[in-house]
PDB file of N, CA, C and O and ligand atoms in Angstrom:
ATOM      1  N   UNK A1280       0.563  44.292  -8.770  1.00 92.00           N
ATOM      2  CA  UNK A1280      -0.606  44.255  -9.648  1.00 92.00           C
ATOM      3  C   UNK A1280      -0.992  45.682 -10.052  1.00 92.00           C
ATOM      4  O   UNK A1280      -0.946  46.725  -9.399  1.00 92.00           O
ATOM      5  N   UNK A1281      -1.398  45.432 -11.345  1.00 95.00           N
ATOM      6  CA  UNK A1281      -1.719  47.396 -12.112  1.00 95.00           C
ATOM      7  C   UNK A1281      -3.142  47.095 -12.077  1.00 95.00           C
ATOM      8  O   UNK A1281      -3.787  46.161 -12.553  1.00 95.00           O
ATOM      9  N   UNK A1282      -3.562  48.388 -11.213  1.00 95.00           N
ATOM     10  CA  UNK A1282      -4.994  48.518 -11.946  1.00 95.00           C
ATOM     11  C   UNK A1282      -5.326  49.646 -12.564  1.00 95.00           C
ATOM     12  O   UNK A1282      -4.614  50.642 -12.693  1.00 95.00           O
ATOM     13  N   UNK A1283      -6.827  49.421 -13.091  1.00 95.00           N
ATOM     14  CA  UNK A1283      -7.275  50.871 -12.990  1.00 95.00           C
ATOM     15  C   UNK A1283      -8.717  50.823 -12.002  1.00 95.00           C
ATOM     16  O   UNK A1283      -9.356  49.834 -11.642  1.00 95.00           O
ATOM     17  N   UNK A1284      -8.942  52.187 -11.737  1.00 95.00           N
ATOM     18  CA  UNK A1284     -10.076  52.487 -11.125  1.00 95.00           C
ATOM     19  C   UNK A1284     -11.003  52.427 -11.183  1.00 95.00           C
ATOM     20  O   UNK A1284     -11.102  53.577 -10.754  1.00 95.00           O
ATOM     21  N   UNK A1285     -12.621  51.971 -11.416  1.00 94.00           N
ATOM     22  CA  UNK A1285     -13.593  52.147 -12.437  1.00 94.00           C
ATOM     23  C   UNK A1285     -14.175  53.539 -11.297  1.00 94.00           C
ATOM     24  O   UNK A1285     -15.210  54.019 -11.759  1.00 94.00           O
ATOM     25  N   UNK A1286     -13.849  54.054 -10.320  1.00 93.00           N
ATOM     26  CA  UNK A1286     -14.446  54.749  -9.019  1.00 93.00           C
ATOM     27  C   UNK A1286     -13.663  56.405  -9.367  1.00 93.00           C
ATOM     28  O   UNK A1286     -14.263  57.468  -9.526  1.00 93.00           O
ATOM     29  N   UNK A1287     -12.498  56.218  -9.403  1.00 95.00           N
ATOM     30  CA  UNK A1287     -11.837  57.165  -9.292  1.00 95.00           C
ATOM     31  C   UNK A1287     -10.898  57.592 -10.157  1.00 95.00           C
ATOM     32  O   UNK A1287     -10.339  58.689 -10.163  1.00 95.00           O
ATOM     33  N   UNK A1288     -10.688  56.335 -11.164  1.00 92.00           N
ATOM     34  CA  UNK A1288      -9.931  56.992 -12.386  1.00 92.00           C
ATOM     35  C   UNK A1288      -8.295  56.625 -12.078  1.00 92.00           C
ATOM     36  O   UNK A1288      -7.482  57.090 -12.876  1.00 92.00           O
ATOM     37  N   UNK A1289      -7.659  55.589 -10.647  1.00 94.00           N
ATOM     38  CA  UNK A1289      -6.832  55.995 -10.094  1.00 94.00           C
ATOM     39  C   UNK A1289      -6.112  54.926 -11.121  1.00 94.00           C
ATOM     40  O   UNK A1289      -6.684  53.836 -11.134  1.00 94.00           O
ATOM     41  N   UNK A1290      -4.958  55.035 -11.987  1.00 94.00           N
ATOM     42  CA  UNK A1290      -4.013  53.784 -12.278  1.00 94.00           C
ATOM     43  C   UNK A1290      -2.878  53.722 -11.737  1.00 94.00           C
ATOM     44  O   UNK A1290      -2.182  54.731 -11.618  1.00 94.00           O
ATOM     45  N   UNK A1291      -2.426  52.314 -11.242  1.00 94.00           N
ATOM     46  CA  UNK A1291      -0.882  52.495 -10.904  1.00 94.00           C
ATOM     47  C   UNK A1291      -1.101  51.087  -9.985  1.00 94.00           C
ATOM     48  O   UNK A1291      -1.969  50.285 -10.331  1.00 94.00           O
ATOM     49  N   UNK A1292      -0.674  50.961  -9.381  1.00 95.00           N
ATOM     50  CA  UNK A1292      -0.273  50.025  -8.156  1.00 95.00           C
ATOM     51  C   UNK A1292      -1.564  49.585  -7.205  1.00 95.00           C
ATOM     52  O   UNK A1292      -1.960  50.364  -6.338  1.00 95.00           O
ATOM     53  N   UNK A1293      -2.147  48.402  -7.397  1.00 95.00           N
ATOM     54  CA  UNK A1293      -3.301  48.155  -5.876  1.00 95.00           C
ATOM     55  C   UNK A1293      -2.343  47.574  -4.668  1.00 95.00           C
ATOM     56  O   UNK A1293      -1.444  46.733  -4.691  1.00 95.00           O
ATOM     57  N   UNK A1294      -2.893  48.356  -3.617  1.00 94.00           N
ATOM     58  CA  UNK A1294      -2.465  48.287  -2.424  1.00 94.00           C
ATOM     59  C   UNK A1294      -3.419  46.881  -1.866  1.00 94.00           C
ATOM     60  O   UNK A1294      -4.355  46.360  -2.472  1.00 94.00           O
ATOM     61  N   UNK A1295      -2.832  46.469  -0.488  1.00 89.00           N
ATOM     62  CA  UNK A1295      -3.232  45.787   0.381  1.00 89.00           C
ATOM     63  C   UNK A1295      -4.059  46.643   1.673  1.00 89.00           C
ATOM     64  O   UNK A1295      -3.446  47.296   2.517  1.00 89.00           O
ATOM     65  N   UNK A1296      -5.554  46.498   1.643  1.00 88.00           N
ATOM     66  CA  UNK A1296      -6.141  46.952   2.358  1.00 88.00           C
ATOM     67  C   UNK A1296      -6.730  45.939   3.479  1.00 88.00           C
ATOM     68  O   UNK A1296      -6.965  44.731   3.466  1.00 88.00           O
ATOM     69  N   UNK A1297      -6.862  46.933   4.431  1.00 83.00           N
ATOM     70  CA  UNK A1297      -7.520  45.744   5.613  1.00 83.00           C
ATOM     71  C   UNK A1297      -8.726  46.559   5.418  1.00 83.00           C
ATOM     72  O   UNK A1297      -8.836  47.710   4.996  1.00 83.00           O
ATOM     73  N   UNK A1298     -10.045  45.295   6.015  1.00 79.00           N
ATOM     74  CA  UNK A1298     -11.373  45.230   5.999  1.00 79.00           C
ATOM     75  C   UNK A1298     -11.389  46.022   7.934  1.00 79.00           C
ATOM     76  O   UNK A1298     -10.680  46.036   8.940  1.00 79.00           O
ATOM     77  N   UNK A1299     -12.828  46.601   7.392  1.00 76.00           N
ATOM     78  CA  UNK A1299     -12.712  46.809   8.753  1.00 76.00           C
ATOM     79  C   UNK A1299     -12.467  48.737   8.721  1.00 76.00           C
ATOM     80  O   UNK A1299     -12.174  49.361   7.701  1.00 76.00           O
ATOM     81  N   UNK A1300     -12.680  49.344  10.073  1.00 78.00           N
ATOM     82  CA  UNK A1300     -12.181  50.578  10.500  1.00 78.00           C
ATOM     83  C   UNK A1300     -11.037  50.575  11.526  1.00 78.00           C
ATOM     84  O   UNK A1300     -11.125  49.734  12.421  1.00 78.00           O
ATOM     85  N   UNK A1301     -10.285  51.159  11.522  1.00 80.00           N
ATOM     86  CA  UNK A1301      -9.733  51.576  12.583  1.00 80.00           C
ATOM     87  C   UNK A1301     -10.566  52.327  13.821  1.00 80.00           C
ATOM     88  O   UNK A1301     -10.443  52.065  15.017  1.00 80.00           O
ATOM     89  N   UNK A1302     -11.251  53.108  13.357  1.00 85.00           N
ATOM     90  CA  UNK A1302     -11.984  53.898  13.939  1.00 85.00           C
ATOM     91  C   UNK A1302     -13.076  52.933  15.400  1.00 85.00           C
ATOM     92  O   UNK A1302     -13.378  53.168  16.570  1.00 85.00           O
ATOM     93  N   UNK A1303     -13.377  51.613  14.193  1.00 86.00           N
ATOM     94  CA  UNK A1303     -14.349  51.098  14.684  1.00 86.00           C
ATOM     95  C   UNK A1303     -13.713  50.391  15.883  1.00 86.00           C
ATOM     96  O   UNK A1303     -14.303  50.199  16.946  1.00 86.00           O
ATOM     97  N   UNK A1304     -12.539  50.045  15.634  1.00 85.00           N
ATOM     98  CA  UNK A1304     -11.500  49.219  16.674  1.00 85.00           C
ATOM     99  C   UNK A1304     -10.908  49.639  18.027  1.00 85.00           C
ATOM    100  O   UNK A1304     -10.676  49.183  19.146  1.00 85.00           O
ATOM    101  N   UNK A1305     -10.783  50.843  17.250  1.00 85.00           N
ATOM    102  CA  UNK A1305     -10.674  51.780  18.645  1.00 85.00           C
ATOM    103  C   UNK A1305     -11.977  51.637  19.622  1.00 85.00           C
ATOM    104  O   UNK A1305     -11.974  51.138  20.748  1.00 85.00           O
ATOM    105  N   UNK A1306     -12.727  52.012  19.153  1.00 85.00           N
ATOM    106  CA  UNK A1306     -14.277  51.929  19.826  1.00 85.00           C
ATOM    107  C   UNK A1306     -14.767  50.796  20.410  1.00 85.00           C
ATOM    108  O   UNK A1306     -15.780  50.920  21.099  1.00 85.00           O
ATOM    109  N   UNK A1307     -14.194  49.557  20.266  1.00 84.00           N
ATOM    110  CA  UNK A1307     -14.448  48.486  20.420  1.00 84.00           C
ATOM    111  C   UNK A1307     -13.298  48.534  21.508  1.00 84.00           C
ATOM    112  O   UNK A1307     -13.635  48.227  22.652  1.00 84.00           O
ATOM    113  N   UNK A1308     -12.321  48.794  21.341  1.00 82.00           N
ATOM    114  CA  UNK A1308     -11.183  48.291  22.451  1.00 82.00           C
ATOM    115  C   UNK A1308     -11.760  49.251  23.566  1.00 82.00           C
ATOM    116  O   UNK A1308     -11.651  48.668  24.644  1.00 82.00           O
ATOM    117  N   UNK A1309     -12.338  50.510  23.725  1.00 81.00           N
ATOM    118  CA  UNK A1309     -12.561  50.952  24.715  1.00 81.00           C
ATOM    119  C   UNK A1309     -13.626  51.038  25.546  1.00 81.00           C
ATOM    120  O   UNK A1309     -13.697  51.698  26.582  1.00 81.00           O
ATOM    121  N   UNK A1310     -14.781  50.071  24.860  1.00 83.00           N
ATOM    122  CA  UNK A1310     -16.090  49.849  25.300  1.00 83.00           C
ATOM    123  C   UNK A1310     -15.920  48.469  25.743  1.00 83.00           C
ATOM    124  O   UNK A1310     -16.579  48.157  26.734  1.00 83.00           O
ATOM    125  N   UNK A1311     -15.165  47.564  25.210  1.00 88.00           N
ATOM    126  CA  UNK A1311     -15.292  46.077  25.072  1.00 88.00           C
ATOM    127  C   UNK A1311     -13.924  45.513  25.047  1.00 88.00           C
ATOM    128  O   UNK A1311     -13.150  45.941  24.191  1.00 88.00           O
ATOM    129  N   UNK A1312     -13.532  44.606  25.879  1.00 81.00           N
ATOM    130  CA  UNK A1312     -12.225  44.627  25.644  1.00 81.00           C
ATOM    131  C   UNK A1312     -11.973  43.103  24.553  1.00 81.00           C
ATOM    132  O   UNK A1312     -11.172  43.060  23.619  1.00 81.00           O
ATOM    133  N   UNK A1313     -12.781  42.098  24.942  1.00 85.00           N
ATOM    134  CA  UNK A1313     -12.826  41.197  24.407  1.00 85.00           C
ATOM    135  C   UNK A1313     -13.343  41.344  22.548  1.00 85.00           C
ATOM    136  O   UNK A1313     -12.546  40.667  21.899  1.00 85.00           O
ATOM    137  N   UNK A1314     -14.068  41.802  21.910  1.00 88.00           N
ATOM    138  CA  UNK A1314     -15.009  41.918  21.123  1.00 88.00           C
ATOM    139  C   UNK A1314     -13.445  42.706  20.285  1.00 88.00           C
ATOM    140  O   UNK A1314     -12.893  42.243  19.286  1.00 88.00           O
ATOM    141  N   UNK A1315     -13.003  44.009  21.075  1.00 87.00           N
ATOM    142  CA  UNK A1315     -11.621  44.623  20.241  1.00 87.00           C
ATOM    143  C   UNK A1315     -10.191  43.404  20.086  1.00 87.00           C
ATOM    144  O   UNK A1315      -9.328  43.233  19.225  1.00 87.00           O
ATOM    145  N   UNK A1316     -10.388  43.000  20.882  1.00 89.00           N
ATOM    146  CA  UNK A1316      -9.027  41.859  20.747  1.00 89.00           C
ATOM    147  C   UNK A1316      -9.776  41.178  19.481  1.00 89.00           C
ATOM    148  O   UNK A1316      -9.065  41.342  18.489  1.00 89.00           O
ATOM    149  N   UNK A1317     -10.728  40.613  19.230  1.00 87.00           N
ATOM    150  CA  UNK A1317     -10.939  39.958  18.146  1.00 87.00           C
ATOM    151  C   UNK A1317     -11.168  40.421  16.776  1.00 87.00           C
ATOM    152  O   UNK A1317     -11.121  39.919  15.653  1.00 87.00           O
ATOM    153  N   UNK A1318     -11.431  41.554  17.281  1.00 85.00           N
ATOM    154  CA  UNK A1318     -11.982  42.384  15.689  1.00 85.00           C
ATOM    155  C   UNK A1318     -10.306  43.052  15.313  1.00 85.00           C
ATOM    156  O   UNK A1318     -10.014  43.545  14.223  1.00 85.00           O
ATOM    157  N   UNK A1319      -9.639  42.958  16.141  1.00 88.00           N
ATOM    158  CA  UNK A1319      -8.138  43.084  15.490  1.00 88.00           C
ATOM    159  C   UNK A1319      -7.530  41.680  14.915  1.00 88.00           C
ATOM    160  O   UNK A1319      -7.125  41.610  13.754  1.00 88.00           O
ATOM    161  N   UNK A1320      -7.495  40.586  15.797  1.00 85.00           N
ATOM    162  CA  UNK A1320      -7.175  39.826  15.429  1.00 85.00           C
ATOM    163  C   UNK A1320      -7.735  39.447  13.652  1.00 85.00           C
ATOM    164  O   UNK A1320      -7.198  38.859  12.713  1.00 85.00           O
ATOM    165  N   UNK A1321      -8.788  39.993  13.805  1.00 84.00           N
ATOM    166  CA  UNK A1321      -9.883  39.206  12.402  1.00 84.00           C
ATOM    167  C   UNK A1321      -9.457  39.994  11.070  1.00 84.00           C
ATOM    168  O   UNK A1321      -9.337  39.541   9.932  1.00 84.00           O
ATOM    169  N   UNK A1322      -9.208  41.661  11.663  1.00 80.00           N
ATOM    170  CA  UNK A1322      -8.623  42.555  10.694  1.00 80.00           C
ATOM    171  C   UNK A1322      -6.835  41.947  10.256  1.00 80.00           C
ATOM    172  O   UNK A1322      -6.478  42.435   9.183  1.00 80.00           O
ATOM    173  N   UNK A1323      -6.229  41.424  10.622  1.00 80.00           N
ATOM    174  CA  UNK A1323      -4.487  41.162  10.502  1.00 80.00           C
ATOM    175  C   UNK A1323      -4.550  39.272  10.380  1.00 80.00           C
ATOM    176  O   UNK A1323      -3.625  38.460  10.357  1.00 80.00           O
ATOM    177  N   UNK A1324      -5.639  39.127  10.337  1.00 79.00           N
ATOM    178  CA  UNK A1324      -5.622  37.887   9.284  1.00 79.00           C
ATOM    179  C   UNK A1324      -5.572  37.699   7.913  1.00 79.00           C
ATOM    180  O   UNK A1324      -4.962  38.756   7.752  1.00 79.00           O
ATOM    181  N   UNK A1325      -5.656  37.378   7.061  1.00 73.00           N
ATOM    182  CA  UNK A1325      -5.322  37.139   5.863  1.00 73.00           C
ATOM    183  C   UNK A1325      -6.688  37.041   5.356  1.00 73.00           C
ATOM    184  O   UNK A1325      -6.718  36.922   4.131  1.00 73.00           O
ATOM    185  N   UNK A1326      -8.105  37.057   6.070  1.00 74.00           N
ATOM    186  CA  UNK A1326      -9.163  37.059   5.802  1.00 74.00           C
ATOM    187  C   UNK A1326      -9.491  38.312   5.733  1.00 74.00           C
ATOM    188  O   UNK A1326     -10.329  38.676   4.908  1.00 74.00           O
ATOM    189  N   UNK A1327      -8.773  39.360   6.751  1.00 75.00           N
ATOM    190  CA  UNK A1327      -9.560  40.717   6.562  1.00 75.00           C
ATOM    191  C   UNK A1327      -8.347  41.224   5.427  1.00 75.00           C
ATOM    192  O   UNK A1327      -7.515  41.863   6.071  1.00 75.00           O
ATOM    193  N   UNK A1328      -8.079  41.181   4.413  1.00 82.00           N
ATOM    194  CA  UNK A1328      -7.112  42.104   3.941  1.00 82.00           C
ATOM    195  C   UNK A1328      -7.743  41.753   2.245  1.00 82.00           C
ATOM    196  O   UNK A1328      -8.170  40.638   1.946  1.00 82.00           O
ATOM    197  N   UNK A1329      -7.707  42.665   1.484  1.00 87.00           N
ATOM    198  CA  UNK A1329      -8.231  42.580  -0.093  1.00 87.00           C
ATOM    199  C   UNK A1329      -6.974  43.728  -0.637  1.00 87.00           C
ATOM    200  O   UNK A1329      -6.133  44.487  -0.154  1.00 87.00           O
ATOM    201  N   UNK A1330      -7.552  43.220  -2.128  1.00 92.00           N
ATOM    202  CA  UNK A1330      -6.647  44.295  -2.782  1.00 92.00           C
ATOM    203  C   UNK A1330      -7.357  45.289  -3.013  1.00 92.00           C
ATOM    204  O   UNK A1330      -8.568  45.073  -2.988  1.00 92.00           O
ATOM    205  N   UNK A1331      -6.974  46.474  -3.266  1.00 93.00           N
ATOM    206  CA  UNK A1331      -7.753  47.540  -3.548  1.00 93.00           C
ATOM    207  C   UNK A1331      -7.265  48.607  -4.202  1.00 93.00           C
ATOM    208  O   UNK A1331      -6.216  48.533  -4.842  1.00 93.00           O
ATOM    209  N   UNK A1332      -8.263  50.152  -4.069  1.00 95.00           N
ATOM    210  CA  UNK A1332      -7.148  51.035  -4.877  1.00 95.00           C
ATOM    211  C   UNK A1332      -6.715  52.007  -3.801  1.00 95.00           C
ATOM    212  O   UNK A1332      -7.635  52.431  -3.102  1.00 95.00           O
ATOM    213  N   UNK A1333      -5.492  52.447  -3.528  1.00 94.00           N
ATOM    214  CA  UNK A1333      -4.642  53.242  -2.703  1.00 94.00           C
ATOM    215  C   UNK A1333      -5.305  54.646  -2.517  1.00 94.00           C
ATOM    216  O   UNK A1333      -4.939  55.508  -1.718  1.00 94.00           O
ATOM    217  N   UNK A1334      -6.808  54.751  -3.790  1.00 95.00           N
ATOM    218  CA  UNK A1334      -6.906  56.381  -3.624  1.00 95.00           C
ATOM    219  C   UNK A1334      -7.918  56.412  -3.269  1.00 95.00           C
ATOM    220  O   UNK A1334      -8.191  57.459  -2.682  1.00 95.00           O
ATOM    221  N   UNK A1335      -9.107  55.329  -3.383  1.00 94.00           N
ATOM    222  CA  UNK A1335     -10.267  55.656  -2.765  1.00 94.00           C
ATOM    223  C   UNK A1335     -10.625  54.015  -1.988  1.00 94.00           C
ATOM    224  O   UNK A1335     -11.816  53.854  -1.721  1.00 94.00           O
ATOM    225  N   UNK A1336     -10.071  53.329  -1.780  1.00 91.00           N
ATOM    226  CA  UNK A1336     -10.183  52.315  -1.126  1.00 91.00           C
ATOM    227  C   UNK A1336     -11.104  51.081  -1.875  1.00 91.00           C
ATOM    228  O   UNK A1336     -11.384  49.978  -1.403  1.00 91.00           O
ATOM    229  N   UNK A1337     -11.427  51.570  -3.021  1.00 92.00           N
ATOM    230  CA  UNK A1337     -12.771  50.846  -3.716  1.00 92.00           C
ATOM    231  C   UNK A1337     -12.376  49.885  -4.169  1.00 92.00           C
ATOM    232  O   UNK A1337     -11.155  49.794  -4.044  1.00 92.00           O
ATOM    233  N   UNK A1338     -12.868  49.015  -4.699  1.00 92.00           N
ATOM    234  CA  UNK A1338     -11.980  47.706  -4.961  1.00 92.00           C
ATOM    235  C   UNK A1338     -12.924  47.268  -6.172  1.00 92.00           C
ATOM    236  O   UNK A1338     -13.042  46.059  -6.377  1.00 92.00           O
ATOM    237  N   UNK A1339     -13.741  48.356  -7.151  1.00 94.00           N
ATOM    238  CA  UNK A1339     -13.812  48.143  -8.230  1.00 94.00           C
ATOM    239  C   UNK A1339     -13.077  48.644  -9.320  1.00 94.00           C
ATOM    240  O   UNK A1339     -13.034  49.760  -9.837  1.00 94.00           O
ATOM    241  N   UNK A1340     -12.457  47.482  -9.578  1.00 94.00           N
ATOM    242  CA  UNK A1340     -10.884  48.017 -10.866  1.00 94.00           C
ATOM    243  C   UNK A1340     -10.796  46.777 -11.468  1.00 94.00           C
ATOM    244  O   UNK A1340     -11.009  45.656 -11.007  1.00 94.00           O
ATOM    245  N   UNK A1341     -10.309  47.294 -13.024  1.00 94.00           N
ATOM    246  CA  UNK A1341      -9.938  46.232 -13.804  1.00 94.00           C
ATOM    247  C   UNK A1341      -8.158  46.263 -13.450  1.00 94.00           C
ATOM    248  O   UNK A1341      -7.406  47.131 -13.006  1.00 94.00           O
ATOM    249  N   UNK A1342      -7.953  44.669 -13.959  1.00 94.00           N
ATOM    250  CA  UNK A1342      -6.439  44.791 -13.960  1.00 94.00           C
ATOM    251  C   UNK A1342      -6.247  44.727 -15.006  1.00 94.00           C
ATOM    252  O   UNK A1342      -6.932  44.175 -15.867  1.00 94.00           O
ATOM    253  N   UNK A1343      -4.903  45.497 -15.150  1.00 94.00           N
ATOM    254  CA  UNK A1343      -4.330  45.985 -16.142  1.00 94.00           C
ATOM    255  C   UNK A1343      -3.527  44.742 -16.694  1.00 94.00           C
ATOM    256  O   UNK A1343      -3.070  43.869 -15.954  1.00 94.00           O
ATOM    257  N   UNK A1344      -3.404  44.749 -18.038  1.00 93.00           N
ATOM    258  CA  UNK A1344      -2.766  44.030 -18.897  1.00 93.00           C
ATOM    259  C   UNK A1344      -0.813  44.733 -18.835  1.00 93.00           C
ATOM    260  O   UNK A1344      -0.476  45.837 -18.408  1.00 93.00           O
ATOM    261  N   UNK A1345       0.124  43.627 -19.415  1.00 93.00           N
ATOM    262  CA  UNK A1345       1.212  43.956 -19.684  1.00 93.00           C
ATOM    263  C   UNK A1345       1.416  45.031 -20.404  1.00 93.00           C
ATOM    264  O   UNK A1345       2.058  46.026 -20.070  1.00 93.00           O
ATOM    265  N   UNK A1346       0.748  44.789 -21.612  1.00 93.00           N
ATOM    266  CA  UNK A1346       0.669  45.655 -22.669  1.00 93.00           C
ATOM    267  C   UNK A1346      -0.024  47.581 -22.195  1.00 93.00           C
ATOM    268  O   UNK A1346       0.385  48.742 -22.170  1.00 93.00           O
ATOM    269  N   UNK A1347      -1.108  46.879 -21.947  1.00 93.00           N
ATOM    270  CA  UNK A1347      -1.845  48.159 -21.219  1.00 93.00           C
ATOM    271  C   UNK A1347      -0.897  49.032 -20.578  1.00 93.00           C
ATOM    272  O   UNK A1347      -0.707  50.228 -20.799  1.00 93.00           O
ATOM    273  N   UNK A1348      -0.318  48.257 -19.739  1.00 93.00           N
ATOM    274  CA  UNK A1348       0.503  49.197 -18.755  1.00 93.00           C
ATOM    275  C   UNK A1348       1.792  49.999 -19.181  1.00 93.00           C
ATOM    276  O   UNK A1348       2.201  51.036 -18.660  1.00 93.00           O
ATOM    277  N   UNK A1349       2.447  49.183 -20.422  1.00 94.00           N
ATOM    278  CA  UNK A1349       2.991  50.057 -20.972  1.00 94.00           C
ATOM    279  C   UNK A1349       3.022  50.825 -21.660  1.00 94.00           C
ATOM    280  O   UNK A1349       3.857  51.714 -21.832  1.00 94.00           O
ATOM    281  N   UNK A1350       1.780  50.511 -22.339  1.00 92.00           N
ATOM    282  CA  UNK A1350       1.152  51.658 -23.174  1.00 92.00           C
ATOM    283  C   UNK A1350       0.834  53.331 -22.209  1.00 92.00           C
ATOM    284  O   UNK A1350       1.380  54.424 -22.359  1.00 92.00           O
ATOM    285  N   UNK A1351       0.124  53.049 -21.584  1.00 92.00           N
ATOM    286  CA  UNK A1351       0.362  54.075 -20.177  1.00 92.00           C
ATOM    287  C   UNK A1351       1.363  54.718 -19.891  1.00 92.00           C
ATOM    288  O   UNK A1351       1.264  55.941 -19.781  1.00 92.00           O
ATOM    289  N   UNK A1352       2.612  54.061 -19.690  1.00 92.00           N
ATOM    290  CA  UNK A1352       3.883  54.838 -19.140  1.00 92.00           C
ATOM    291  C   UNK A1352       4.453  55.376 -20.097  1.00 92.00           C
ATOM    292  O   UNK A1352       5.337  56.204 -19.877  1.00 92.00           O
ATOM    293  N   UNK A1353       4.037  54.995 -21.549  1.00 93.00           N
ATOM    294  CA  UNK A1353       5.063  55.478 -22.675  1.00 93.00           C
ATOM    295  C   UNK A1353       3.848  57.088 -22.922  1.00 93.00           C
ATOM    296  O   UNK A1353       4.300  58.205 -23.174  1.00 93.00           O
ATOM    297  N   UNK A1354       2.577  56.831 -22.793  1.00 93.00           N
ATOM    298  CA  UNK A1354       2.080  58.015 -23.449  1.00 93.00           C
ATOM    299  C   UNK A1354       1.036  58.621 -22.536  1.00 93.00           C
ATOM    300  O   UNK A1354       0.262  59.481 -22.957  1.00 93.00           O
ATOM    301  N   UNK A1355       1.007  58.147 -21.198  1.00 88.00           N
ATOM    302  CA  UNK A1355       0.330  58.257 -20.121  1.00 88.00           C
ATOM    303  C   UNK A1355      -1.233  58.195 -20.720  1.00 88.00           C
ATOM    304  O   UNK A1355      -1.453  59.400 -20.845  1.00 88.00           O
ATOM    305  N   UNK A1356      -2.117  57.702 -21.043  1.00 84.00           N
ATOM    306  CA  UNK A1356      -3.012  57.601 -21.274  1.00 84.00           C
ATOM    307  C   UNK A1356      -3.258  56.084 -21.653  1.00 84.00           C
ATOM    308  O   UNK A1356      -2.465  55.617 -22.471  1.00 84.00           O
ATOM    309  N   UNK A1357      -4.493  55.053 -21.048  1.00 81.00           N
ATOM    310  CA  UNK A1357      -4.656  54.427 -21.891  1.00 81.00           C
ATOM    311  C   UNK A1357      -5.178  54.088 -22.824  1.00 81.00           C
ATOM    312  O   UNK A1357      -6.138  54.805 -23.106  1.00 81.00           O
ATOM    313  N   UNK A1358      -4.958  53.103 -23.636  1.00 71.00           N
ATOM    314  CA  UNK A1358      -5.279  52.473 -25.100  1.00 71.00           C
ATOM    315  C   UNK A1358      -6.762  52.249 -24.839  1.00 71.00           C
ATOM    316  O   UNK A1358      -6.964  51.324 -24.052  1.00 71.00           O
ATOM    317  N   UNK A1359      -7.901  52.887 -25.321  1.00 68.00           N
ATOM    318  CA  UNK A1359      -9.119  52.734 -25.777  1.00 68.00           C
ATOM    319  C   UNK A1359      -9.419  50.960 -26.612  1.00 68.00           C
ATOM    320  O   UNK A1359     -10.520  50.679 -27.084  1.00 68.00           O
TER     321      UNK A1359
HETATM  322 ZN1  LIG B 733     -10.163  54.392  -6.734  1.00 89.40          ZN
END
């Protein structure tokens, strides 16, 4: 899927992001052992994961059209 960014301007490819921190998971696995087993489990479900953009994680973007996108690669800019 092509997007563009409305955040960062980023076009090209949306990634698969997981919901959630790592950070926070860690913190959870070492305070709590139960509470981290689940908040991983919940992150590597198919519930925690969205599409997004690869450069700022934001997940406000339009998708790009066929056309759009090649308009882009032929003159790197897009069509207004
Ligand atoms: Zn972005």
């Amino acid at each position: 899927m092509k997007i563009v960014c409305s955040d960062c301007r980023y076009v090209g490819n949306a990634v698969e992001l997981k919901k959630g921190s790592r950070r926070k998971e860690i913190a959870l696995w070492c305070c709590l052992f139960l509470p981290g087993l689940f908040y991983t489990l919940w992150r590597q479900s198919t519930d925690g994961k969205y599409m997004g953009c690869p450069q700022c994680s934001g997940t406000r973007f339009r998708t790009l059209k066929r056309r759009e996108w090649k308009e882009f690669e032929r003159t790197g800019a897009l069509p207004s």
